[in-house]
Amino acid sequence: MRYVLNTVHAFIYLASNDDIECKSFRTDLLTKDYNFDHKFTLTTPSDAGLGLTAMGVKKDQLFIGDISTQYRSGKTTVDVKVDTDYNVSTTITVNELVAGVRTSFSFRIPDQKSGKLDLQYLYDRAAINSSIVLTPIPLLELAAAIGSKELTLGTEVGFDSASASFTEYNSGIGFNKHDFSAALILADKGGTLKASYVQGVNPVTGAAVAADMIHRFNTYGNSFTIGSCHALNPLITIKTRFNNSGKAAVLCQHEWRPQSFLTLSAEYNPKALNAPSRGGLASSIWVSCGLRLFLEEGGRGEGENHDR
């Protein structure tokens, strides 16, 4: 399920930089840094505009990875990525080719039908994003948001010109203040209603609580997830989350040196009788010589079904 109209997407266009950082933190409260896989990422930034990143992930017995490079020159950015399936993905982005317009063109080799053109227009209180899949019979997508820092309205539609039918249409409304954010989104062609709420409790410690609630009209099913975040001190942060299926998770993150983190996360699932719990350890290390190294280790019990 893709919520283009969620608070992060809508408010990024309409808020100041400080507000963007705050809202990104709030939206990630229920998901960010929870990791149960083995992951390795190595990034080498460059002041000359050329950067290289190597990433590998082990999920159960499967190992996948990719090597990507990014080159920046003026208003143009070129990203190239090669993965373990020998796919080569390329994205060319041009900022401010016309005032307020960002243009990007992407394609993947050997997939001849992967060409895509994106146009994004940003204004003071409005944003429009359009995408065209470059095939003989193109697929069109359009998303728009308008409002202020406090109230935002948005919608998105997808149209398949081959069948002359809509592939998606979603709409949403978001309300934001300095200490809380709320959003109501109608998605999946009107089949799903999602409500999100995040409340800041203590701005000094960064304490906050969040809740996501989803109702599916076709099955009359309801689900929810609640979570919290609290900084024990400037270097240690604790996060928790719980959902309606009984899964409970806790995360402890320690910044043991500037921009370097050690994160321990664990989850208990009462419905997985053979392996009710799983845990993970992640280490994020910033190397001052210009290399950024991420080492992530995770463990999971055997026999558990994972709904990733």
PDB file of C-alpha atoms in Angstrom:
ATOM      1  CA  MET A   1       0.000   0.000   0.000  1.00  0.00           C
ATOM      2  CA  ARG A   2       1.520   3.307  -1.106  1.00  0.00           C
ATOM      3  CA  TYR A   3       0.365   6.469   0.673  1.00  0.00           C
ATOM      4  CA  VAL A   4       1.625   9.290  -1.498  1.00  0.00           C
ATOM      5  CA  LEU A   5      -0.638  11.627   0.431  1.00  0.00           C
ATOM      6  CA  ASN A   6       0.761  10.789   3.865  1.00  0.00           C
ATOM      7  CA  THR A   7       1.940  13.647   6.041  1.00  0.00           C
ATOM      8  CA  VAL A   8       5.598  13.329   5.079  1.00  0.00           C
ATOM      9  CA  HIS A   9       4.895  13.726   1.350  1.00  0.00           C
ATOM     10  CA  ALA A  10       2.366  16.535   1.668  1.00  0.00           C
ATOM     11  CA  PHE A  11       4.178  18.605   4.284  1.00  0.00           C
ATOM     12  CA  ILE A  12       7.599  18.332   2.629  1.00  0.00           C
ATOM     13  CA  TYR A  13       6.267  20.622  -0.075  1.00  0.00           C
ATOM     14  CA  LEU A  14       4.546  23.063   2.233  1.00  0.00           C
ATOM     15  CA  ALA A  15       6.636  23.405   5.399  1.00  0.00           C
ATOM     16  CA  SER A  16       9.942  24.924   6.348  1.00  0.00           C
ATOM     17  CA  ASN A  17      13.097  22.843   6.763  1.00  0.00           C
ATOM     18  CA  ASP A  18      12.725  22.650  10.549  1.00  0.00           C
ATOM     19  CA  ASP A  19       9.173  21.381  10.212  1.00  0.00           C
ATOM     20  CA  ILE A  20      10.245  18.798   7.623  1.00  0.00           C
ATOM     21  CA  GLU A  21      12.762  17.325  10.051  1.00  0.00           C
ATOM     22  CA  CYS A  22      10.190  17.216  12.847  1.00  0.00           C
ATOM     23  CA  LYS A  23       7.494  15.565  10.738  1.00  0.00           C
ATOM     24  CA  SER A  24       9.891  13.021   9.270  1.00  0.00           C
ATOM     25  CA  PHE A  25      10.874  12.020  12.808  1.00  0.00           C
ATOM     26  CA  ARG A  26       7.256  11.674  13.854  1.00  0.00           C
ATOM     27  CA  THR A  27       6.243   9.570  10.828  1.00  0.00           C
ATOM     28  CA  ASP A  28       9.218   7.239  11.304  1.00  0.00           C
ATOM     29  CA  LEU A  29       8.450   6.703  14.988  1.00  0.00           C
ATOM     30  CA  LEU A  30       6.644   3.393  14.342  1.00  0.00           C
ATOM     31  CA  THR A  31       9.045   1.987  11.730  1.00  0.00           C
ATOM     32  CA  LYS A  32      12.501   3.571  11.563  1.00  0.00           C
ATOM     33  CA  ASP A  33      15.543   1.626  12.872  1.00  0.00           C
ATOM     34  CA  TYR A  34      13.613  -1.586  13.590  1.00  0.00           C
ATOM     35  CA  ASN A  35      15.796  -4.142  11.801  1.00  0.00           C
ATOM     36  CA  PHE A  36      15.838  -7.959  11.850  1.00  0.00           C
ATOM     37  CA  ASP A  37      18.041  -8.733   8.841  1.00  0.00           C
ATOM     38  CA  HIS A  38      21.782  -8.795   8.259  1.00  0.00           C
ATOM     39  CA  LYS A  39      22.692  -5.659   6.340  1.00  0.00           C
ATOM     40  CA  PHE A  40      25.911  -4.038   5.219  1.00  0.00           C
ATOM     41  CA  THR A  41      26.287  -0.660   3.530  1.00  0.00           C
ATOM     42  CA  LEU A  42      29.493   1.163   2.623  1.00  0.00           C
ATOM     43  CA  THR A  43      29.353   4.728   1.326  1.00  0.00           C
ATOM     44  CA  THR A  44      32.277   6.804   0.090  1.00  0.00           C
ATOM     45  CA  PRO A  45      31.271  10.460  -0.371  1.00  0.00           C
ATOM     46  CA  SER A  46      33.356  12.840  -2.420  1.00  0.00           C
ATOM     47  CA  ASP A  47      33.678  16.623  -2.427  1.00  0.00           C
ATOM     48  CA  ALA A  48      34.208  16.407  -6.186  1.00  0.00           C
ATOM     49  CA  GLY A  49      30.561  15.361  -6.681  1.00  0.00           C
ATOM     50  CA  LEU A  50      31.097  11.622  -7.160  1.00  0.00           C
ATOM     51  CA  GLY A  51      29.975   9.137  -4.498  1.00  0.00           C
ATOM     52  CA  LEU A  52      29.944   5.323  -4.331  1.00  0.00           C
ATOM     53  CA  THR A  53      27.719   3.050  -2.236  1.00  0.00           C
ATOM     54  CA  ALA A  54      27.835  -0.740  -1.829  1.00  0.00           C
ATOM     55  CA  MET A  55      24.956  -2.490  -0.053  1.00  0.00           C
ATOM     56  CA  GLY A  56      24.256  -6.116   0.855  1.00  0.00           C
ATOM     57  CA  VAL A  57      21.311  -7.667   2.731  1.00  0.00           C
ATOM     58  CA  LYS A  58      20.908 -11.255   3.927  1.00  0.00           C
ATOM     59  CA  LYS A  59      17.281 -12.299   4.409  1.00  0.00           C
ATOM     60  CA  ASP A  60      17.047 -15.850   5.712  1.00  0.00           C
ATOM     61  CA  GLN A  61      19.251 -17.793   3.261  1.00  0.00           C
ATOM     62  CA  LEU A  62      18.996 -15.205   0.469  1.00  0.00           C
ATOM     63  CA  PHE A  63      21.674 -12.564  -0.099  1.00  0.00           C
ATOM     64  CA  ILE A  64      20.951  -9.563  -2.287  1.00  0.00           C
ATOM     65  CA  GLY A  65      22.974  -6.441  -2.894  1.00  0.00           C
ATOM     66  CA  ASP A  66      23.839  -3.615  -5.224  1.00  0.00           C
ATOM     67  CA  ILE A  67      26.534  -1.096  -6.024  1.00  0.00           C
ATOM     68  CA  SER A  68      25.462   2.439  -6.854  1.00  0.00           C
ATOM     69  CA  THR A  69      27.228   5.642  -7.751  1.00  0.00           C
ATOM     70  CA  GLN A  70      26.030   9.227  -7.830  1.00  0.00           C
ATOM     71  CA  TYR A  71      27.527  12.106  -9.766  1.00  0.00           C
ATOM     72  CA  ARG A  72      26.536  15.736  -9.197  1.00  0.00           C
ATOM     73  CA  SER A  73      27.380  18.603 -11.511  1.00  0.00           C
ATOM     74  CA  GLY A  74      25.579  21.901 -11.223  1.00  0.00           C
ATOM     75  CA  LYS A  75      21.839  21.265 -11.428  1.00  0.00           C
ATOM     76  CA  THR A  76      22.219  17.713 -12.762  1.00  0.00           C
ATOM     77  CA  THR A  77      22.467  14.496 -10.749  1.00  0.00           C
ATOM     78  CA  VAL A  78      23.123  11.070 -12.293  1.00  0.00           C
ATOM     79  CA  ASP A  79      22.499   7.889 -10.262  1.00  0.00           C
ATOM     80  CA  VAL A  80      23.566   4.464 -11.547  1.00  0.00           C
ATOM     81  CA  LYS A  81      22.946   1.191  -9.664  1.00  0.00           C
ATOM     82  CA  VAL A  82      23.909  -2.402 -10.483  1.00  0.00           C
ATOM     83  CA  ASP A  83      22.309  -5.208  -8.430  1.00  0.00           C
ATOM     84  CA  THR A  84      23.034  -8.897  -7.930  1.00  0.00           C
ATOM     85  CA  ASP A  85      20.494  -9.805 -10.646  1.00  0.00           C
ATOM     86  CA  TYR A  86      22.631  -7.879 -13.167  1.00  0.00           C
ATOM     87  CA  ASN A  87      20.062  -5.113 -13.564  1.00  0.00           C
ATOM     88  CA  VAL A  88      21.451  -1.649 -14.278  1.00  0.00           C
ATOM     89  CA  SER A  89      19.231   1.214 -13.114  1.00  0.00           C
ATOM     90  CA  THR A  90      19.912   4.805 -14.146  1.00  0.00           C
ATOM     91  CA  THR A  91      18.217   8.033 -13.058  1.00  0.00           C
ATOM     92  CA  ILE A  92      19.033  11.473 -14.448  1.00  0.00           C
ATOM     93  CA  THR A  93      17.631  14.419 -12.467  1.00  0.00           C
ATOM     94  CA  VAL A  94      17.720  18.101 -13.433  1.00  0.00           C
ATOM     95  CA  ASN A  95      16.706  20.709 -10.849  1.00  0.00           C
ATOM     96  CA  GLU A  96      15.357  24.135 -11.782  1.00  0.00           C
ATOM     97  CA  LEU A  97      15.546  23.567 -15.538  1.00  0.00           C
ATOM     98  CA  VAL A  98      12.525  25.869 -15.369  1.00  0.00           C
ATOM     99  CA  ALA A  99      11.854  27.838 -12.179  1.00  0.00           C
ATOM    100  CA  GLY A 100      10.201  25.560  -9.624  1.00  0.00           C
ATOM    101  CA  VAL A 101      10.361  22.444 -11.835  1.00  0.00           C
ATOM    102  CA  ARG A 102      12.338  19.288 -11.157  1.00  0.00           C
ATOM    103  CA  THR A 103      12.683  16.766 -13.988  1.00  0.00           C
ATOM    104  CA  SER A 104      13.948  13.197 -13.792  1.00  0.00           C
ATOM    105  CA  PHE A 105      14.282  10.379 -16.334  1.00  0.00           C
ATOM    106  CA  SER A 106      14.884   6.797 -15.245  1.00  0.00           C
ATOM    107  CA  PHE A 107      15.304   3.448 -16.972  1.00  0.00           C
ATOM    108  CA  ARG A 108      16.521  -0.048 -16.201  1.00  0.00           C
ATOM    109  CA  ILE A 109      18.540  -2.414 -18.386  1.00  0.00           C
ATOM    110  CA  PRO A 110      17.609  -4.989 -19.727  1.00  0.00           C
ATOM    111  CA  ASP A 111      13.938  -4.059 -19.093  1.00  0.00           C
ATOM    112  CA  GLN A 112      12.909  -2.191 -22.231  1.00  0.00           C
ATOM    113  CA  LYS A 113       9.602  -1.046 -20.728  1.00  0.00           C
ATOM    114  CA  SER A 114      11.051   0.568 -17.608  1.00  0.00           C
ATOM    115  CA  GLY A 115      11.533   4.094 -18.957  1.00  0.00           C
ATOM    116  CA  LYS A 116       9.822   6.720 -16.794  1.00  0.00           C
ATOM    117  CA  LEU A 117       9.620  10.508 -16.882  1.00  0.00           C
ATOM    118  CA  ASP A 118       8.804  12.488 -13.721  1.00  0.00           C
ATOM    119  CA  LEU A 119       7.959  16.182 -13.514  1.00  0.00           C
ATOM    120  CA  GLN A 120       7.615  17.916 -10.154  1.00  0.00           C
ATOM    121  CA  TYR A 121       6.470  21.491  -9.690  1.00  0.00           C
ATOM    122  CA  LEU A 122       6.833  23.133  -6.283  1.00  0.00           C
ATOM    123  CA  TYR A 123       5.266  26.411  -5.286  1.00  0.00           C
ATOM    124  CA  ASP A 124       4.914  28.242  -1.990  1.00  0.00           C
ATOM    125  CA  ARG A 125       1.658  26.531  -0.967  1.00  0.00           C
ATOM    126  CA  ALA A 126       1.156  23.908  -3.688  1.00  0.00           C
ATOM    127  CA  ALA A 127       2.896  20.950  -5.297  1.00  0.00           C
ATOM    128  CA  ILE A 128       2.178  18.869  -8.399  1.00  0.00           C
ATOM    129  CA  ASN A 129       3.965  15.657  -9.348  1.00  0.00           C
ATOM    130  CA  SER A 130       3.309  13.797 -12.610  1.00  0.00           C
ATOM    131  CA  SER A 131       4.802  10.529 -13.892  1.00  0.00           C
ATOM    132  CA  ILE A 132       4.640   8.928 -17.325  1.00  0.00           C
ATOM    133  CA  VAL A 133       5.768   5.355 -17.954  1.00  0.00           C
ATOM    134  CA  LEU A 134       7.318   5.496 -21.417  1.00  0.00           C
ATOM    135  CA  THR A 135       5.706   2.550 -23.187  1.00  0.00           C
ATOM    136  CA  PRO A 136       3.702   2.472 -26.443  1.00  0.00           C
ATOM    137  CA  ILE A 137       0.590   2.668 -24.267  1.00  0.00           C
ATOM    138  CA  PRO A 138       1.747   4.820 -21.332  1.00  0.00           C
ATOM    139  CA  LEU A 139       0.676   4.673 -17.706  1.00  0.00           C
ATOM    140  CA  LEU A 140      -0.002   8.110 -16.242  1.00  0.00           C
ATOM    141  CA  GLU A 141       0.151   9.189 -12.589  1.00  0.00           C
ATOM    142  CA  LEU A 142      -0.662  12.589 -11.111  1.00  0.00           C
ATOM    143  CA  ALA A 143      -0.448  13.776  -7.499  1.00  0.00           C
ATOM    144  CA  ALA A 144      -1.206  17.234  -6.133  1.00  0.00           C
ATOM    145  CA  ALA A 145      -1.237  18.899  -2.707  1.00  0.00           C
ATOM    146  CA  ILE A 146      -2.300  22.348  -1.619  1.00  0.00           C
ATOM    147  CA  GLY A 147      -2.598  24.105   1.714  1.00  0.00           C
ATOM    148  CA  SER A 148      -0.558  25.692   4.474  1.00  0.00           C
ATOM    149  CA  LYS A 149       1.736  24.567   7.281  1.00  0.00           C
ATOM    150  CA  GLU A 150      -1.317  23.687   9.371  1.00  0.00           C
ATOM    151  CA  LEU A 151      -3.820  22.269   6.878  1.00  0.00           C
ATOM    152  CA  THR A 152      -3.088  20.323   3.704  1.00  0.00           C
ATOM    153  CA  LEU A 153      -5.343  18.692   1.113  1.00  0.00           C
ATOM    154  CA  GLY A 154      -4.097  16.276  -1.505  1.00  0.00           C
ATOM    155  CA  THR A 155      -5.072  13.688  -4.077  1.00  0.00           C
ATOM    156  CA  GLU A 156      -3.487  11.306  -6.540  1.00  0.00           C
ATOM    157  CA  VAL A 157      -4.755   9.356  -9.543  1.00  0.00           C
ATOM    158  CA  GLY A 158      -3.286   6.712 -11.824  1.00  0.00           C
ATOM    159  CA  PHE A 159      -4.619   6.087 -15.340  1.00  0.00           C
ATOM    160  CA  ASP A 160      -3.907   3.148 -17.639  1.00  0.00           C
ATOM    161  CA  SER A 161      -4.335   4.319 -21.221  1.00  0.00           C
ATOM    162  CA  ALA A 162      -4.413   0.716 -22.500  1.00  0.00           C
ATOM    163  CA  SER A 163      -7.621  -0.192 -20.650  1.00  0.00           C
ATOM    164  CA  ALA A 164      -8.829   3.411 -20.287  1.00  0.00           C
ATOM    165  CA  SER A 165      -9.306   2.809 -16.574  1.00  0.00           C
ATOM    166  CA  PHE A 166      -8.045   4.275 -13.324  1.00  0.00           C
ATOM    167  CA  THR A 167      -5.418   2.147 -11.585  1.00  0.00           C
ATOM    168  CA  GLU A 168      -5.608   4.153  -8.358  1.00  0.00           C
ATOM    169  CA  TYR A 169      -7.219   7.187  -6.832  1.00  0.00           C
ATOM    170  CA  ASN A 170      -6.490   8.309  -3.298  1.00  0.00           C
ATOM    171  CA  SER A 171      -7.162  11.471  -1.333  1.00  0.00           C
ATOM    172  CA  GLY A 172      -6.264  12.798   2.066  1.00  0.00           C
ATOM    173  CA  ILE A 173      -6.258  15.673   4.512  1.00  0.00           C
ATOM    174  CA  GLY A 174      -3.567  16.515   7.059  1.00  0.00           C
ATOM    175  CA  PHE A 175      -3.546  18.856  10.035  1.00  0.00           C
ATOM    176  CA  ASN A 176      -0.366  19.902  11.789  1.00  0.00           C
ATOM    177  CA  LYS A 177       0.699  21.980  14.781  1.00  0.00           C
ATOM    178  CA  HIS A 178       4.094  22.366  16.391  1.00  0.00           C
ATOM    179  CA  ASP A 179       3.407  19.573  18.914  1.00  0.00           C
ATOM    180  CA  PHE A 180       1.182  17.151  16.970  1.00  0.00           C
ATOM    181  CA  SER A 181       0.272  15.924  13.483  1.00  0.00           C
ATOM    182  CA  ALA A 182      -2.861  14.152  12.253  1.00  0.00           C
ATOM    183  CA  ALA A 183      -3.878  12.783   8.869  1.00  0.00           C
ATOM    184  CA  LEU A 184      -6.921  11.052   7.358  1.00  0.00           C
ATOM    185  CA  ILE A 185      -6.390   9.205   4.070  1.00  0.00           C
ATOM    186  CA  LEU A 186      -8.824   7.394   1.770  1.00  0.00           C
ATOM    187  CA  ALA A 187      -6.778   4.944  -0.320  1.00  0.00           C
ATOM    188  CA  ASP A 188      -7.040   1.818  -2.496  1.00  0.00           C
ATOM    189  CA  LYS A 189      -9.755   3.327  -4.686  1.00  0.00           C
ATOM    190  CA  GLY A 190     -11.824   4.124  -1.638  1.00  0.00           C
ATOM    191  CA  GLY A 191     -11.388   0.670  -0.118  1.00  0.00           C
ATOM    192  CA  THR A 192      -9.142   1.672   2.796  1.00  0.00           C
ATOM    193  CA  LEU A 193      -9.365   4.435   5.368  1.00  0.00           C
ATOM    194  CA  LYS A 194      -6.236   5.264   7.354  1.00  0.00           C
ATOM    195  CA  ALA A 195      -5.933   7.631  10.300  1.00  0.00           C
ATOM    196  CA  SER A 196      -2.567   8.686  11.751  1.00  0.00           C
ATOM    197  CA  TYR A 197      -1.807  10.735  14.829  1.00  0.00           C
ATOM    198  CA  VAL A 198       1.466  11.770  16.462  1.00  0.00           C
ATOM    199  CA  GLN A 199       1.669  13.783  19.692  1.00  0.00           C
ATOM    200  CA  GLY A 200       4.805  15.358  21.073  1.00  0.00           C
ATOM    201  CA  VAL A 201       4.906  14.918  24.863  1.00  0.00           C
ATOM    202  CA  ASN A 202       8.173  16.548  25.937  1.00  0.00           C
ATOM    203  CA  PRO A 203      10.210  18.619  23.459  1.00  0.00           C
ATOM    204  CA  VAL A 204      13.253  18.529  25.753  1.00  0.00           C
ATOM    205  CA  THR A 205      13.564  14.729  25.841  1.00  0.00           C
ATOM    206  CA  GLY A 206      11.991  14.167  22.436  1.00  0.00           C
ATOM    207  CA  ALA A 207       9.233  12.057  24.001  1.00  0.00           C
ATOM    208  CA  ALA A 208       6.338  11.374  21.633  1.00  0.00           C
ATOM    209  CA  VAL A 209       3.514   8.892  21.057  1.00  0.00           C
ATOM    210  CA  ALA A 210       2.001   7.801  17.732  1.00  0.00           C
ATOM    211  CA  ALA A 211      -0.891   5.714  16.438  1.00  0.00           C
ATOM    212  CA  ASP A 212      -1.894   4.338  13.031  1.00  0.00           C
ATOM    213  CA  MET A 213      -5.408   2.937  12.503  1.00  0.00           C
ATOM    214  CA  ILE A 214      -6.607   1.257   9.288  1.00  0.00           C
ATOM    215  CA  HIS A 215     -10.132   0.199   8.292  1.00  0.00           C
ATOM    216  CA  ARG A 216     -10.723  -1.905   5.157  1.00  0.00           C
ATOM    217  CA  PHE A 217     -14.235  -1.547   3.810  1.00  0.00           C
ATOM    218  CA  ASN A 218     -14.209  -4.694   1.657  1.00  0.00           C
ATOM    219  CA  THR A 219     -13.383  -7.030   4.565  1.00  0.00           C
ATOM    220  CA  TYR A 220     -14.640  -4.815   7.415  1.00  0.00           C
ATOM    221  CA  GLY A 221     -11.265  -5.444   9.023  1.00  0.00           C
ATOM    222  CA  ASN A 222      -9.556  -3.070  11.428  1.00  0.00           C
ATOM    223  CA  SER A 223      -5.919  -2.862  12.467  1.00  0.00           C
ATOM    224  CA  PHE A 224      -3.878  -0.478  14.559  1.00  0.00           C
ATOM    225  CA  THR A 225      -0.320   0.171  15.693  1.00  0.00           C
ATOM    226  CA  ILE A 226       0.711   2.365  18.606  1.00  0.00           C
ATOM    227  CA  GLY A 227       4.198   3.413  19.609  1.00  0.00           C
ATOM    228  CA  SER A 228       6.310   5.738  21.706  1.00  0.00           C
ATOM    229  CA  CYS A 229       9.741   7.322  21.723  1.00  0.00           C
ATOM    230  CA  HIS A 230      11.740   8.717  24.651  1.00  0.00           C
ATOM    231  CA  ALA A 231      15.327   9.892  25.067  1.00  0.00           C
ATOM    232  CA  LEU A 232      16.820   8.722  28.363  1.00  0.00           C
ATOM    233  CA  ASN A 233      19.643  11.210  27.817  1.00  0.00           C
ATOM    234  CA  PRO A 234      21.136  13.022  24.793  1.00  0.00           C
ATOM    235  CA  LEU A 235      22.840   9.769  23.698  1.00  0.00           C
ATOM    236  CA  ILE A 236      20.292   7.002  24.393  1.00  0.00           C
ATOM    237  CA  THR A 237      16.810   6.677  22.864  1.00  0.00           C
ATOM    238  CA  ILE A 238      14.138   4.075  23.629  1.00  0.00           C
ATOM    239  CA  LYS A 239      11.289   3.250  21.220  1.00  0.00           C
ATOM    240  CA  THR A 240       8.362   0.860  21.617  1.00  0.00           C
ATOM    241  CA  ARG A 241       5.463  -0.298  19.453  1.00  0.00           C
ATOM    242  CA  PHE A 242       2.474  -2.633  19.739  1.00  0.00           C
ATOM    243  CA  ASN A 243      -0.156  -3.719  17.197  1.00  0.00           C
ATOM    244  CA  ASN A 244      -3.563  -5.380  17.308  1.00  0.00           C
ATOM    245  CA  SER A 245      -2.165  -8.828  16.413  1.00  0.00           C
ATOM    246  CA  GLY A 246      -0.245  -8.849  19.690  1.00  0.00           C
ATOM    247  CA  LYS A 247       3.224  -8.118  18.323  1.00  0.00           C
ATOM    248  CA  ALA A 248       5.292  -6.002  20.708  1.00  0.00           C
ATOM    249  CA  ALA A 249       8.671  -4.500  19.830  1.00  0.00           C
ATOM    250  CA  VAL A 250      11.269  -2.443  21.672  1.00  0.00           C
ATOM    251  CA  LEU A 251      14.334  -0.622  20.409  1.00  0.00           C
ATOM    252  CA  CYS A 252      17.301   0.933  22.208  1.00  0.00           C
ATOM    253  CA  GLN A 253      19.690   3.183  20.283  1.00  0.00           C
ATOM    254  CA  HIS A 254      22.953   4.578  21.655  1.00  0.00           C
ATOM    255  CA  GLU A 255      24.989   7.271  19.905  1.00  0.00           C
ATOM    256  CA  TRP A 256      28.402   6.191  21.164  1.00  0.00           C
ATOM    257  CA  ARG A 257      30.223   8.758  19.021  1.00  0.00           C
ATOM    258  CA  PRO A 258      29.039  11.592  16.741  1.00  0.00           C
ATOM    259  CA  GLN A 259      26.893  10.171  13.909  1.00  0.00           C
ATOM    260  CA  SER A 260      27.690   6.603  15.022  1.00  0.00           C
ATOM    261  CA  PHE A 261      24.919   4.453  16.524  1.00  0.00           C
ATOM    262  CA  LEU A 262      24.518   1.090  18.182  1.00  0.00           C
ATOM    263  CA  THR A 263      20.918  -0.152  17.992  1.00  0.00           C
ATOM    264  CA  LEU A 264      19.385  -3.199  19.673  1.00  0.00           C
ATOM    265  CA  SER A 265      15.842  -4.183  18.703  1.00  0.00           C
ATOM    266  CA  ALA A 266      13.593  -7.104  19.669  1.00  0.00           C
ATOM    267  CA  GLU A 267      10.071  -8.228  18.852  1.00  0.00           C
ATOM    268  CA  TYR A 268       7.706 -10.718  20.502  1.00  0.00           C
ATOM    269  CA  ASN A 269       4.970 -12.416  18.481  1.00  0.00           C
ATOM    270  CA  PRO A 270       2.584 -14.515  20.610  1.00  0.00           C
ATOM    271  CA  LYS A 271       1.048 -16.136  17.511  1.00  0.00           C
ATOM    272  CA  ALA A 272       4.346 -17.685  16.379  1.00  0.00           C
ATOM    273  CA  LEU A 273       4.359 -20.714  18.677  1.00  0.00           C
ATOM    274  CA  ASN A 274       7.640 -22.210  17.416  1.00  0.00           C
ATOM    275  CA  ALA A 275       9.609 -18.963  17.469  1.00  0.00           C
ATOM    276  CA  PRO A 276       7.665 -16.205  19.242  1.00  0.00           C
ATOM    277  CA  SER A 277      10.507 -13.677  19.361  1.00  0.00           C
ATOM    278  CA  ARG A 278      13.264 -12.264  17.198  1.00  0.00           C
ATOM    279  CA  GLY A 279      16.015  -9.724  17.754  1.00  0.00           C
ATOM    280  CA  GLY A 280      18.521  -7.655  15.868  1.00  0.00           C
ATOM    281  CA  LEU A 281      21.671  -5.653  16.398  1.00  0.00           C
ATOM    282  CA  ALA A 282      22.618  -2.748  14.146  1.00  0.00           C
ATOM    283  CA  SER A 283      25.774  -0.680  14.153  1.00  0.00           C
ATOM    284  CA  SER A 284      26.072   2.540  12.178  1.00  0.00           C
ATOM    285  CA  ILE A 285      29.599   3.919  12.042  1.00  0.00           C
ATOM    286  CA  TRP A 286      30.783   7.217  10.601  1.00  0.00           C
ATOM    287  CA  VAL A 287      34.457   7.099   9.645  1.00  0.00           C
ATOM    288  CA  SER A 288      36.102  10.518   9.739  1.00  0.00           C
ATOM    289  CA  CYS A 289      38.347   9.766   6.772  1.00  0.00           C
ATOM    290  CA  GLY A 290      35.359  10.169   4.459  1.00  0.00           C
ATOM    291  CA  LEU A 291      33.988   6.622   4.494  1.00  0.00           C
ATOM    292  CA  ARG A 292      30.550   5.933   5.902  1.00  0.00           C
ATOM    293  CA  LEU A 293      30.157   2.378   7.109  1.00  0.00           C
ATOM    294  CA  PHE A 294      26.984   0.676   8.206  1.00  0.00           C
ATOM    295  CA  LEU A 295      27.023  -2.788   9.752  1.00  0.00           C
ATOM    296  CA  GLU A 296      23.715  -4.297  10.681  1.00  0.00           C
ATOM    297  CA  GLU A 297      23.198  -7.717  12.220  1.00  0.00           C
ATOM    298  CA  GLY A 298      19.867  -9.319  12.976  1.00  0.00           C
ATOM    299  CA  GLY A 299      18.589 -12.635  14.261  1.00  0.00           C
ATOM    300  CA  ARG A 300      15.202 -14.262  13.866  1.00  0.00           C
ATOM    301  CA  GLY A 301      13.740 -17.472  15.147  1.00  0.00           C
ATOM    302  CA  GLU A 302      13.337 -20.385  12.761  1.00  0.00           C
ATOM    303  CA  GLY A 303       9.894 -21.432  11.699  1.00  0.00           C
ATOM    304  CA  GLU A 304       8.343 -17.959  12.010  1.00  0.00           C
ATOM    305  CA  ASN A 305       6.361 -16.490   9.172  1.00  0.00           C
ATOM    306  CA  HIS A 306       7.410 -12.880   8.571  1.00  0.00           C
ATOM    307  CA  ASP A 307       5.052 -10.351   7.009  1.00  0.00           C
ATOM    308  CA  ARG A 308       7.573  -7.903   5.717  1.00  0.00           C
TER     309      ARG A 308
END
